[in-house]
Amino acid sequence: MITKTPKPPYYAVIFSSIRTEGNNGYSAMADLMVELAKQQDGFLGMESARNDLGITVSYWKNLEAIKIWKDHAEHKIAIEKGRSDWYKSFKTRIAKVERDYEFEK
Amino acid sequence: MITKTPKPPYYAVIFSSIRTEGNNGYSAMADLMVELAKQQDGFLGMESARNDLGITVSYWKNLEAIKIWKDHAEHKIAIEKGRSDWYKSFKTRIAKVERDYEFEK
């Protein structure tokens, strides 16, 4: 469940969000977006957790891969529905991972 | 709940983790670490969510602030307890936020 990413540098898109009430088709679209993201060139993986605040971090090979995914036709529809229906607020941060380290028992 | 951060660049520490069973003093220490982190120079905020996977992203002014916090005496004790007691596995990624944008209804 913790994404195996290659050696840095690579990119992280940190998406923090507060949902509106109700599902309104959100879950089906979220599942579809995960499937579509996995098919993108340069996609390295994704981690997600949600309580009141949701955090999804997707990992990408480079900025170009992030831009192509941002402009993907079905993703653009999802982004639009996110603004109109699913999110009270969100913040997206695009960050270059410079170092990482891990621990496993 | 979504952290108000200054204009990029700034840094994000993305901490993804899988917990062990039971609490074993984790919650009290986690609360203490949040309080201590808030007192650090260069600390900009923190976002957290947990289901099976937990994601905590803390935001920092620069790498030096991250290093000072990593070496903080009480934080080092918490890190050690994390390895011995609280986490099955974790991954820490240090990333430079280059761009961000937000939406609010």
Short mmCIF file of N, CA and C in Angstrom, two decimals, chain A residues 1-3 46-51 53-57 59, chain B residues 13-20 26 47-57 86-93:
data_model
loop_
_atom_site.label_atom_id
_atom_site.label_comp_id
_atom_site.label_asym_id
_atom_site.label_seq_id
_atom_site.Cartn_x
_atom_site.Cartn_y
_atom_site.Cartn_z
N MET A 1 0.84 -1.22 0.00
CA MET A 1 0.00 0.00 0.00
C MET A 1 0.87 1.27 0.00
N ILE A 2 2.08 1.18 0.57
CA ILE A 2 3.01 2.29 0.40
C ILE A 2 3.67 2.10 -0.96
N THR A 3 3.60 3.15 -1.78
CA THR A 3 4.07 3.03 -3.15
C THR A 3 5.57 2.79 -3.22
N MET A 46 0.22 5.76 -6.35
CA MET A 46 -0.70 6.66 -5.67
C MET A 46 -0.98 6.17 -4.26
N GLU A 47 -1.08 7.09 -3.32
CA GLU A 47 -1.44 6.76 -1.94
C GLU A 47 -2.60 7.67 -1.53
N SER A 48 -3.55 7.12 -0.79
CA SER A 48 -4.74 7.87 -0.41
C SER A 48 -5.19 7.55 0.99
N ALA A 49 -5.69 8.54 1.70
CA ALA A 49 -6.33 8.34 3.00
C ALA A 49 -7.34 9.46 3.19
N ARG A 50 -8.43 9.15 3.88
CA ARG A 50 -9.42 10.21 4.12
C ARG A 50 -10.06 10.04 5.48
N ASN A 51 -10.09 11.12 6.27
CA ASN A 51 -10.98 11.23 7.41
C ASN A 51 -11.85 12.45 7.07
N LEU A 53 -10.49 15.30 6.43
CA LEU A 53 -9.59 15.73 5.36
C LEU A 53 -9.16 14.50 4.55
N GLY A 54 -9.14 14.64 3.26
CA GLY A 54 -8.60 13.59 2.40
C GLY A 54 -7.27 14.02 1.83
N ILE A 55 -6.33 13.09 1.77
CA ILE A 55 -5.03 13.36 1.14
C ILE A 55 -4.78 12.26 0.12
N THR A 56 -4.55 12.65 -1.11
CA THR A 56 -4.12 11.71 -2.15
C THR A 56 -2.81 12.23 -2.70
N VAL A 57 -1.81 11.38 -2.67
CA VAL A 57 -0.52 11.74 -3.25
C VAL A 57 -0.27 10.82 -4.43
N TYR A 59 2.40 9.91 -7.63
CA TYR A 59 3.82 10.06 -7.94
C TYR A 59 4.03 9.91 -9.44
N VAL B 13 7.21 17.33 3.73
CA VAL B 13 7.67 16.01 4.16
C VAL B 13 6.45 15.10 4.14
N ILE B 14 6.46 14.15 3.21
CA ILE B 14 5.33 13.23 3.03
C ILE B 14 5.68 11.95 3.78
N PHE B 15 4.92 11.67 4.83
CA PHE B 15 5.19 10.49 5.66
C PHE B 15 4.02 9.51 5.51
N SER B 16 4.26 8.39 4.85
CA SER B 16 3.24 7.37 4.61
C SER B 16 3.55 6.18 5.51
N SER B 17 2.55 5.66 6.20
CA SER B 17 2.85 4.61 7.18
C SER B 17 1.73 3.61 7.33
N ILE B 18 2.13 2.42 7.74
CA ILE B 18 1.20 1.36 8.14
C ILE B 18 1.48 1.07 9.61
N ARG B 19 0.44 1.19 10.43
CA ARG B 19 0.58 0.98 11.87
C ARG B 19 0.61 -0.49 12.26
N THR B 20 1.17 -0.75 13.42
CA THR B 20 1.03 -2.05 14.06
C THR B 20 -0.33 -2.10 14.78
N TYR B 26 0.89 5.44 21.21
CA TYR B 26 1.07 6.19 19.96
C TYR B 26 0.35 7.54 19.96
N GLU B 47 -0.90 18.29 7.59
CA GLU B 47 -2.17 17.66 7.21
C GLU B 47 -2.03 16.16 7.43
N SER B 48 -3.09 15.52 7.93
CA SER B 48 -3.04 14.10 8.26
C SER B 48 -4.34 13.40 7.93
N ALA B 49 -4.25 12.17 7.48
CA ALA B 49 -5.42 11.31 7.31
C ALA B 49 -4.95 9.87 7.45
N ARG B 50 -5.84 9.03 7.98
CA ARG B 50 -5.45 7.62 8.10
C ARG B 50 -6.63 6.71 7.89
N ASN B 51 -6.48 5.71 7.02
CA ASN B 51 -7.36 4.54 6.98
C ASN B 51 -6.40 3.38 7.27
N ASP B 52 -6.31 2.40 6.39
CA ASP B 52 -5.25 1.39 6.62
C ASP B 52 -3.89 2.06 6.46
N LEU B 53 -3.81 2.86 5.43
CA LEU B 53 -2.60 3.66 5.21
C LEU B 53 -2.78 5.03 5.87
N GLY B 54 -1.76 5.51 6.53
CA GLY B 54 -1.78 6.87 7.06
C GLY B 54 -0.86 7.75 6.23
N ILE B 55 -1.31 8.97 5.98
CA ILE B 55 -0.47 9.95 5.29
C ILE B 55 -0.44 11.22 6.14
N THR B 56 0.75 11.66 6.50
CA THR B 56 0.92 12.94 7.17
C THR B 56 1.87 13.76 6.32
N VAL B 57 1.43 14.95 5.94
CA VAL B 57 2.30 15.84 5.19
C VAL B 57 2.55 17.07 6.05
N TRP B 86 5.42 1.21 16.78
CA TRP B 86 4.18 1.73 16.20
C TRP B 86 3.95 1.45 14.73
N TYR B 87 5.02 1.25 13.99
CA TYR B 87 4.86 1.11 12.54
C TYR B 87 5.35 -0.24 12.04
N LYS B 88 4.54 -0.84 11.18
CA LYS B 88 4.99 -2.00 10.41
C LYS B 88 5.94 -1.53 9.32
N SER B 89 5.58 -0.41 8.71
CA SER B 89 6.42 0.12 7.64
C SER B 89 6.10 1.60 7.44
N PHE B 90 7.06 2.33 6.98
CA PHE B 90 6.79 3.72 6.62
C PHE B 90 7.76 4.17 5.53
N LYS B 91 7.39 5.24 4.89
CA LYS B 91 8.26 5.85 3.89
C LYS B 91 8.16 7.36 4.05
N THR B 92 9.31 8.01 4.06
CA THR B 92 9.36 9.46 4.20
C THR B 92 9.94 10.03 2.92
N ARG B 93 9.25 11.03 2.37
CA ARG B 93 9.73 11.67 1.15
C ARG B 93 9.86 13.17 1.40
#
